[in-house]
Coordinates of C-alpha atoms and ligand atoms in Angstrom, one line a residue:
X1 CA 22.0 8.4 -21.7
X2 CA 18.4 8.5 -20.9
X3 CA 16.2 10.4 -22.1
X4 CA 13.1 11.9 -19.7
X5 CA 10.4 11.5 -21.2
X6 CA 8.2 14.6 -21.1
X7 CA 4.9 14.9 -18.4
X8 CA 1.9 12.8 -19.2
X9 CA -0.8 15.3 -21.1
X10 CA -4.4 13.9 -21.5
X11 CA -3.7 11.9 -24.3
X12 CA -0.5 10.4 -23.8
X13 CA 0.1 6.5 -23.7
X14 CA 1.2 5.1 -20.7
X15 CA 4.8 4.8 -21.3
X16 CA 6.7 2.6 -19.6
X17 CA 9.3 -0.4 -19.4
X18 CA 6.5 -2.5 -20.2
X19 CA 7.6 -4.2 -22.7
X20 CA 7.7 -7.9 -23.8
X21 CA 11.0 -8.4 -22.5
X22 CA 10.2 -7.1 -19.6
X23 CA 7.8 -9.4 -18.9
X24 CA 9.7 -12.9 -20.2
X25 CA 10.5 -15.1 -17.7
X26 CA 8.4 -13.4 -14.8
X27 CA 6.7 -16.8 -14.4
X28 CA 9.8 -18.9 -13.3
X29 CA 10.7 -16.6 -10.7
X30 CA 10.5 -17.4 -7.1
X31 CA 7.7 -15.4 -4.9
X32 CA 7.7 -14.8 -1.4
X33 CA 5.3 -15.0 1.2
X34 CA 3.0 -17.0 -1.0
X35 CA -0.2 -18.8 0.4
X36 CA 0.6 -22.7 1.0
X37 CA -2.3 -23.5 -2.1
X38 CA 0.6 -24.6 -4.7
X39 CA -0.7 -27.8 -5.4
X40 CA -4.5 -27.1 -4.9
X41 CA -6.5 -29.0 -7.9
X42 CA -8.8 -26.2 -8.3
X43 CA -6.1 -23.5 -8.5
X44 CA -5.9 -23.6 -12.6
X45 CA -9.5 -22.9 -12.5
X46 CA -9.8 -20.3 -10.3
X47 CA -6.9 -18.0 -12.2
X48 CA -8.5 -18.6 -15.9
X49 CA -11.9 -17.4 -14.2
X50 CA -9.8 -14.5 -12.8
X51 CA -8.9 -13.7 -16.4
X52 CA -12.1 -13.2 -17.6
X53 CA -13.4 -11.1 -15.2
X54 CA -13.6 -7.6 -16.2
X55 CA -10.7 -5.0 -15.1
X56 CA -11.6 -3.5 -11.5
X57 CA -9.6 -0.5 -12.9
X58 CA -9.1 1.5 -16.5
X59 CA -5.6 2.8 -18.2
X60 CA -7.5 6.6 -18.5
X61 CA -7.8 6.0 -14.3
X62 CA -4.4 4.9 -14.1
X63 CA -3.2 7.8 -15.9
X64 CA -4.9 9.9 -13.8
X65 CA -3.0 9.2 -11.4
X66 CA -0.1 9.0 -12.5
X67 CA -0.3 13.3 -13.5
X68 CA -1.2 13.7 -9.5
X69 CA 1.4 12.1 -8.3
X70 CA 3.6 13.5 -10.7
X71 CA 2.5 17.5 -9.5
X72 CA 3.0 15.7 -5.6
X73 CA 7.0 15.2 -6.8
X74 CA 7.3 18.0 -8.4
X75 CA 6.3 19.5 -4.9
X76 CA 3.1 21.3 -5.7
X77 CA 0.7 18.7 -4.0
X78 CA 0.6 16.4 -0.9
X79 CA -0.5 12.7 -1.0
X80 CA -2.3 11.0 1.5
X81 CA -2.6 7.4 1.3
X82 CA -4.9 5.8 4.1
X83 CA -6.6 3.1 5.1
X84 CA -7.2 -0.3 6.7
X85 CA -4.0 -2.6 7.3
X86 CA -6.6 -5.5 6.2
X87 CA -9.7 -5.2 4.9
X88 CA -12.0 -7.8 5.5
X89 CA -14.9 -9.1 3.3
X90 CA -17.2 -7.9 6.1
X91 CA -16.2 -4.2 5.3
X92 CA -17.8 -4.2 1.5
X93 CA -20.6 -2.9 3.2
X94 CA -22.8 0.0 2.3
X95 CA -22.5 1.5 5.8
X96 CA -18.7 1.0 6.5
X97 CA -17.6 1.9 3.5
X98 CA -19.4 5.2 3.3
X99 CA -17.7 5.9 6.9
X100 CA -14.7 5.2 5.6
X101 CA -14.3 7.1 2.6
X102 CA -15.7 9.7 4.5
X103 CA -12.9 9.9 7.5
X104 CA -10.4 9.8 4.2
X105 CA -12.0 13.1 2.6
X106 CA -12.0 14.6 5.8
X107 CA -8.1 14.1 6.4
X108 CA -7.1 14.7 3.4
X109 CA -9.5 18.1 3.2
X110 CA -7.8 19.2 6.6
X111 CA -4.1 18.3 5.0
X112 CA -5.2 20.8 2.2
X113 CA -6.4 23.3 4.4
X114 CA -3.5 23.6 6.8
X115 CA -0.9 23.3 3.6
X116 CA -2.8 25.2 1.1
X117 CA -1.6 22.9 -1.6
X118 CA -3.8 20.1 -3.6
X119 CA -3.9 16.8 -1.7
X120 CA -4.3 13.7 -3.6
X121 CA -5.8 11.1 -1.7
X122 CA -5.5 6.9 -2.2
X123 CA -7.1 4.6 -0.3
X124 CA -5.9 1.2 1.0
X125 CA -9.0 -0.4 -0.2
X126 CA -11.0 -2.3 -2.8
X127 CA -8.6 -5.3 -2.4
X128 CA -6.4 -4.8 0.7
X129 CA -7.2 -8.6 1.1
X130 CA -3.6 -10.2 1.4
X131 CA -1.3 -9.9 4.4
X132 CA 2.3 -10.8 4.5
X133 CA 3.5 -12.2 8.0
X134 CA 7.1 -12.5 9.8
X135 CA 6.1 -16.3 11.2
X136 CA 3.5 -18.9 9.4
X137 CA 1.9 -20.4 12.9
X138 CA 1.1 -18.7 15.8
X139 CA 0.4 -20.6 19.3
X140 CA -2.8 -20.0 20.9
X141 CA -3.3 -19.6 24.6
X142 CA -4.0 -23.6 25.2
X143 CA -0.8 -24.4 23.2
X144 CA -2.4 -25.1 19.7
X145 CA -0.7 -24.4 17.0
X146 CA -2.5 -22.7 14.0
X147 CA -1.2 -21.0 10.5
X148 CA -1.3 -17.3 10.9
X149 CA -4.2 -15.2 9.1
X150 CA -3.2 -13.9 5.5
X151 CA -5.8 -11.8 5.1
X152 CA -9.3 -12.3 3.9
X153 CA -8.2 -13.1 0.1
X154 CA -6.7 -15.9 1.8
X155 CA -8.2 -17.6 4.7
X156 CA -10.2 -16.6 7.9
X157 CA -9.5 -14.6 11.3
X158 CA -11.0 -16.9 13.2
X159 CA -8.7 -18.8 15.3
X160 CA -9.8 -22.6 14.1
X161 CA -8.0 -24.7 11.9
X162 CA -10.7 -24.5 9.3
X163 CA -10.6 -21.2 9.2
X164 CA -7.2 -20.7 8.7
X165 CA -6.8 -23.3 6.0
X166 CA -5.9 -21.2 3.0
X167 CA -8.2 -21.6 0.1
X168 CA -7.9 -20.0 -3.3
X169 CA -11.7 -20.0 -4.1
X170 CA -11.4 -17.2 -1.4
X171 CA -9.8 -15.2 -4.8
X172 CA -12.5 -14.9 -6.5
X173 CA -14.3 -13.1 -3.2
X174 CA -11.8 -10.9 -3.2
X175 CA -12.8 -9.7 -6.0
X176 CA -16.4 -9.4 -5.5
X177 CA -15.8 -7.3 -2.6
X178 CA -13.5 -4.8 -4.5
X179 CA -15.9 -4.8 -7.0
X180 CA -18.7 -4.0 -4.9
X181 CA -16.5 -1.3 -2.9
X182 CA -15.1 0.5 -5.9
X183 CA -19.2 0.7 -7.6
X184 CA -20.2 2.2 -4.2
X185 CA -16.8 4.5 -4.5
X186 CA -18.2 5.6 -7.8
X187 CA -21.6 6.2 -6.7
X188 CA -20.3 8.5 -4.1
X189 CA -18.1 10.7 -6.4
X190 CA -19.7 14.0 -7.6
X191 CA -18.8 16.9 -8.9
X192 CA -16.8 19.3 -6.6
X193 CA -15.6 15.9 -4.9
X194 CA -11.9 14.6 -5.2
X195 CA -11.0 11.8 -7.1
X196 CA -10.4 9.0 -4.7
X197 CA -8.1 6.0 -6.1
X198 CA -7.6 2.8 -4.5
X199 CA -4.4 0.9 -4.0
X200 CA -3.5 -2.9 -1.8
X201 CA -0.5 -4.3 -1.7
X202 CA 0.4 -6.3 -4.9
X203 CA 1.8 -9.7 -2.8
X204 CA -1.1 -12.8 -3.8
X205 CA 0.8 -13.7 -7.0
X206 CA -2.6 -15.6 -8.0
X207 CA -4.3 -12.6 -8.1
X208 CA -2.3 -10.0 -9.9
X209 CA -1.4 -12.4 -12.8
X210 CA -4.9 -13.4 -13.9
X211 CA -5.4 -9.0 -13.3
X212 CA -2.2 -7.8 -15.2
X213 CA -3.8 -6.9 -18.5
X214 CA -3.4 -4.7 -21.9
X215 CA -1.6 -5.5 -25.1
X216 CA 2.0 -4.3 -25.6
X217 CA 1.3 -2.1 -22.4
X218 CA 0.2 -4.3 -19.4
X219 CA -1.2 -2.6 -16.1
X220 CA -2.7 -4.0 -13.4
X221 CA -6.1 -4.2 -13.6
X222 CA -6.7 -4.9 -9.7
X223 CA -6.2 -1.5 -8.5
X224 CA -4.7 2.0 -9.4
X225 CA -1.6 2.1 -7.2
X226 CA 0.0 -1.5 -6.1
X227 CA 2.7 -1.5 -3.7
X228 CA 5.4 -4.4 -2.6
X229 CA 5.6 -4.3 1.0
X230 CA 8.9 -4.9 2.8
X231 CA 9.0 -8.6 3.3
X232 CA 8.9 -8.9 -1.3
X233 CA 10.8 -6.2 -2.2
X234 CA 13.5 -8.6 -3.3
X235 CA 15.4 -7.8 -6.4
X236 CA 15.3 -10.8 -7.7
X237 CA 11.8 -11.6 -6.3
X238 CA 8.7 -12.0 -8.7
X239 CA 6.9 -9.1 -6.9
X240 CA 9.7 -6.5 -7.9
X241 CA 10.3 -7.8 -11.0
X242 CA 6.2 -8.3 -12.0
X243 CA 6.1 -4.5 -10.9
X244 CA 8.1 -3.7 -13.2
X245 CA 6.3 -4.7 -16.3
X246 CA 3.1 -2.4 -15.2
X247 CA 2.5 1.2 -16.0
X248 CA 0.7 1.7 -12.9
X249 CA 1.9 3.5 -10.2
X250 CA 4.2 1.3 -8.3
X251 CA 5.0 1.6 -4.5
X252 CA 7.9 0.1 -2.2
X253 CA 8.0 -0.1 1.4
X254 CA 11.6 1.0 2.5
X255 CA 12.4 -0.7 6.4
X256 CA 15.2 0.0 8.5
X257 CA 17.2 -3.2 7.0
X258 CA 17.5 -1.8 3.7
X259 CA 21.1 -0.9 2.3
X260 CA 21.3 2.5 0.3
X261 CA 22.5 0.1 -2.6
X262 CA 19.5 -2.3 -2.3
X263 CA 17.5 0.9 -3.0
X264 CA 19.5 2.1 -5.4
X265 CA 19.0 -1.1 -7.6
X266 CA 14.9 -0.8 -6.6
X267 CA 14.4 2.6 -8.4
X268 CA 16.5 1.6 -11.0
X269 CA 14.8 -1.9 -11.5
X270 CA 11.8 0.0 -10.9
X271 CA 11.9 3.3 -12.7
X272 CA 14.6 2.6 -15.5
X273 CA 12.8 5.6 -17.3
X274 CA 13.1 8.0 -14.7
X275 CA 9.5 8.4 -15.7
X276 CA 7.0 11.0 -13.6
X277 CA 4.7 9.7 -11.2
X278 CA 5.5 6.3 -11.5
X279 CA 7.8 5.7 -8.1
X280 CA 6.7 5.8 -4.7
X281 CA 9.4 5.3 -2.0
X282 CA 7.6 4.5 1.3
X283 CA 9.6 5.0 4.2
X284 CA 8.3 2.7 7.1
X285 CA 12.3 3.0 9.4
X286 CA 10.9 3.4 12.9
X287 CA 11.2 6.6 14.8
X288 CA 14.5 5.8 16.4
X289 CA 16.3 5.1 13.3
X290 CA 14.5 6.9 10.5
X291 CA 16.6 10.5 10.3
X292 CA 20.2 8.6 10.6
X293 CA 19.1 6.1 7.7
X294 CA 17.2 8.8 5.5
X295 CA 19.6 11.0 5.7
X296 CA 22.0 8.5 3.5
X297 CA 19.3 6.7 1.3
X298 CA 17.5 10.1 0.0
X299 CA 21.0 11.4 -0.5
X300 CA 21.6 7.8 -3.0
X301 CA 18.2 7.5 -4.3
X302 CA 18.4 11.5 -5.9
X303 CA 21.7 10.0 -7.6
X304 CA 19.5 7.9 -9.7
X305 CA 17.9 10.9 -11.4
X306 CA 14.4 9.4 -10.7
X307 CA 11.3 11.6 -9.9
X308 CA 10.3 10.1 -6.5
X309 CA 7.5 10.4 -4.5
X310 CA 8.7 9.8 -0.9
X311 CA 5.8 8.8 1.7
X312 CA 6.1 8.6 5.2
X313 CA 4.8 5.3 6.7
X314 CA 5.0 6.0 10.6
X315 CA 3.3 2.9 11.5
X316 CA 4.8 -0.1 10.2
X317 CA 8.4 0.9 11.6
X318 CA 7.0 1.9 14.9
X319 CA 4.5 -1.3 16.0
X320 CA 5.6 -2.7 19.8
X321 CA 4.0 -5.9 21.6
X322 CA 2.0 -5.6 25.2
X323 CA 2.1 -9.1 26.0
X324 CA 0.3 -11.1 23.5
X325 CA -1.0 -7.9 21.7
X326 CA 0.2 -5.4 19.0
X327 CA 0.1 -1.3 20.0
X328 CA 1.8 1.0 18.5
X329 CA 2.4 4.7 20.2
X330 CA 1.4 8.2 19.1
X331 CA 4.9 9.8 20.4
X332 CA 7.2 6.9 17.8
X333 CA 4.3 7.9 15.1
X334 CA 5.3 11.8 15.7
X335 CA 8.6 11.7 16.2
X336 CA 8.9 9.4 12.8
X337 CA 7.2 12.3 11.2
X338 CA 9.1 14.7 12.3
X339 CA 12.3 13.0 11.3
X340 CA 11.4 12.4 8.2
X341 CA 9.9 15.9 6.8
X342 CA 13.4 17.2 8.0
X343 CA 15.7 15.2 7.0
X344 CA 14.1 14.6 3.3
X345 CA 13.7 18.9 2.7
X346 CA 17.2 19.2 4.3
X347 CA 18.0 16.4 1.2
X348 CA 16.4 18.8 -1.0
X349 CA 13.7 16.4 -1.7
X350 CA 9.7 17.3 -1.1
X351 CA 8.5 15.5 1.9
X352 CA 4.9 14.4 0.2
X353 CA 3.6 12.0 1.2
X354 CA 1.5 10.4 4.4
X355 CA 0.9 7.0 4.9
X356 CA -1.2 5.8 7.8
X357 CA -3.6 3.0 8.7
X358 CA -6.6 4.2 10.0
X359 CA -10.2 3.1 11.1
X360 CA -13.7 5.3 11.1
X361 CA -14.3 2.7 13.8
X362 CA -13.8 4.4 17.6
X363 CA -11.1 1.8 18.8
X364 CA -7.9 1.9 20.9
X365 CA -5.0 0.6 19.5
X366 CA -2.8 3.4 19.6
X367 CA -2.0 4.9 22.7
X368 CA -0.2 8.1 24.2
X369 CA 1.5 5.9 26.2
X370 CA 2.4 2.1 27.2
X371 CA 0.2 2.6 30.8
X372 CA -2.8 3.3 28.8
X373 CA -2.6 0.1 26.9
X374 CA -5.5 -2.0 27.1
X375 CA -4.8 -5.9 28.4
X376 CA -8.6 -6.8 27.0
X377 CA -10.9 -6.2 24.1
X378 CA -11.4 -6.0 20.8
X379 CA -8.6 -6.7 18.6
X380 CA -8.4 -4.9 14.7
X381 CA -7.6 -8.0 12.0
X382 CA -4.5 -7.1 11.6
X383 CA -1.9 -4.1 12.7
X384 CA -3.0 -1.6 15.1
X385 CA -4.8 1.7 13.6
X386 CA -5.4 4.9 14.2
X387 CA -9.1 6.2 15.5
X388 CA -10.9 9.1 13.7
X389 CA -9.4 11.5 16.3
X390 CA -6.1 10.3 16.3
X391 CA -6.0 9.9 12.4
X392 CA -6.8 14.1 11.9
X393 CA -4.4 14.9 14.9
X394 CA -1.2 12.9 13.1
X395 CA -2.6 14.5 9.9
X396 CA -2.4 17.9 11.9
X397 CA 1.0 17.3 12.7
X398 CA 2.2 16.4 9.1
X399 CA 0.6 19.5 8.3
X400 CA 2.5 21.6 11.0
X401 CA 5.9 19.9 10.3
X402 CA 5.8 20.3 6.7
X403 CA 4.4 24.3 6.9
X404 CA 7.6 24.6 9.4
X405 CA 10.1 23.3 6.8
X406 CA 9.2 24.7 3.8
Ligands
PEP1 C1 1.3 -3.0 5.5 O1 1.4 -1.9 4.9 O2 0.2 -3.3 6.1 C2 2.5 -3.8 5.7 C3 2.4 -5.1 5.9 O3 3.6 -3.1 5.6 P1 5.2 -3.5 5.5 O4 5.3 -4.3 4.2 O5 5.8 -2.2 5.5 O6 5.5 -4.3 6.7
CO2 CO1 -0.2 -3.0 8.4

């Protein structure tokens, strides 16, 4: 039988299945979606300087977080978990990242207002460097074939073949920049101003190693909340298995693809302990399909016994192609929405949390409709986000759907 361990006061050590075993044999086991930088002669180098770097994040933080995102399951609170899709190393920048923490406070102080519950708020950023991609070339318009961009922490946007060569000294600017962004982050906080914690998917295997630190309790010192996205989220893959030996707050993108058993296995790989605030279950199904398969995995899932923290990711399920050109539309962002604050309260679960990618930039890359689309312009560095305007109006409707259900 296990035992539930009781909520995590002030004081209390992070608990956890971090123990050595847990963390035995984690460095035989196969990773996916790693950069092609194996056999690069530097690479030794450039993780033992990664281990000496000082932690970008604390255990008291960490824990922190942990007791929000515990009162967020136990229904009391609302998450919101923004950001970009990729940051760049351009973005460490006084200027941007002032706008951007500053379209995150004002969503999430508009989700308070309209629920009149506590919003916790996480960021995508201070080390949202790493993509993971569904192809490794792409063809350009004159027929050259190039590797695909993996994200700053790995190679370059640009489309040349320089660029895109992935290099592993580009680690070590990686951290820099969260280092840089998470100072200015703390500069910014005052008194009277909400917490903000930072979170990037967990997938650059070179990174989070040299970062998993601590003594008989390891965390990961890259960030507060780490995710693995749906392309990792393997059972037998290093990412699940390396998330499981830290006390951090651990995320998991659930696609349309995944069998209620597969996520049966993940929150008990992942939460043995049925510890508080320590899962989060992001739901990324696409609008057409998300009630039908939530209805059956948050039905599973609650057999566990776990305390989950579900979030709604209406992006990821619901991005389209316009010729050579990602969109995604506002209607599939709604309707996934919608579909997913019902179907998880009529489960009897709390429908808590938001997860969008977003931009204080003014662009268009969602759209009300395909007709609107533009063929030309700008294009973001990675997936399509939301614009300040649209980013408050989908947190409006969170807002309105959850107030309806509850
Ligand atoms: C992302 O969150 O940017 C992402 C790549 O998501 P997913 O793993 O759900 O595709
Ligand atoms: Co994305």
């Amino acid at each position: 039988m296990t035992v539930r361990r009781p909520a995590l006061g002030a004081g209390t050590p992070l608990p956890g299945l971090h123990r050595p075993e847990q963390q035995q044999g984690l460095s035989r086991l196969p990773a996916a979606q790693q950069p092609p930088w194996a056999n690069h002669p530097d690479l030794a180098c450039i993780r033992a300087e990664l281990a000496d770097l000082p932690a970008l994040v604390v255990p008291d933080e960490i824990r922190a977080l942990r007791r929000a995102l515990a009162r967020v399951e136990s229904g009391s609170a609302f998450l919101l978990h923004v950001g970009e899709c990729a940051e760049t190393f351009a973005m460490a920048d006084t200027d941007n990242i002032a706008a951007r923490l500053s379209l995150y406070e004002q969503m999430a102080d508009w989700l308070a207002d309209r629920t009149g519950r506590e919003t916790v708020l996480v960021a995508r950023m201070a080390g949202q460097h790493a993509k993971p991609r569904s192809e490794a070339t792409e063809a350009l318009p004159d027929g050259i074939v190039l590797p695909v961009y993996r994200g700053d922490a790995v190679n370059g946007t640009q489309p040349t073949p320089l660029a895109r060569r992935a290099d592993p000294w580009r680690l070590l600017t990686a951290y820099d920049r969260s280092q840089d962004t998470l100072r200015q982050l703390q500069a910014q906080a005052g008194p009277g101003r909400r917490p903000v914690f930072v979170s990037h998917e967990a997938l650059l295997r070179d990174y989070e190693e040299p970062f998993t630190r601590g003594g008989f309790l390891r965390y990961a010192a890259s960030g507060h909340l780490v995710w693995v996205g749906e392309r990792t989220r393997g059972p037998a893959d290093w990412h699940v298995r390396w998330a499981a030996s830290v006390a951090n707050p651990i995320g998991v993108k659930l696609g349309p693809s995944v069998t209620t058993q597969e996520a049966v296995d993940l929150v008990r790989l992942l939460n043995p302990e049925q510890e508080q605030g320590r899962l989060n279950l992001i739901a990324r199904m696409g609008a057409a399909v998300a009630a039908d398969r939530l209805t059956a995995l948050s039905r599973a899932v609650a057999g566990t016994g776990s305390p989950l923290l579900w979030q709604c990711d209406p992006m990821h399920g619901n991005t389209r192609k316009s010729g050579d050109r990602k969109l995604r539309l506002l209607p599939d962002v709604r309707a996934e929405i919608s579909a997913f604050v019902r179907t998880l309260t009529a489960a009897g679960c709390h429908p808590g949390g938001l997860h969008l990618e977003v931009t204080p930039d003014v662009v268009a890359e969602c759209h009300e409709d395909l007709s609107s689309a533009p063929g030309s312009g700008p294009r973001p560095p990675c997936d399509p986000r939301l614009n300040p305007a649209q980013a408050l109006a989908v947190v409006d409707h969170f807002a309105t759907e959850t107030n309806h259900h509850q």
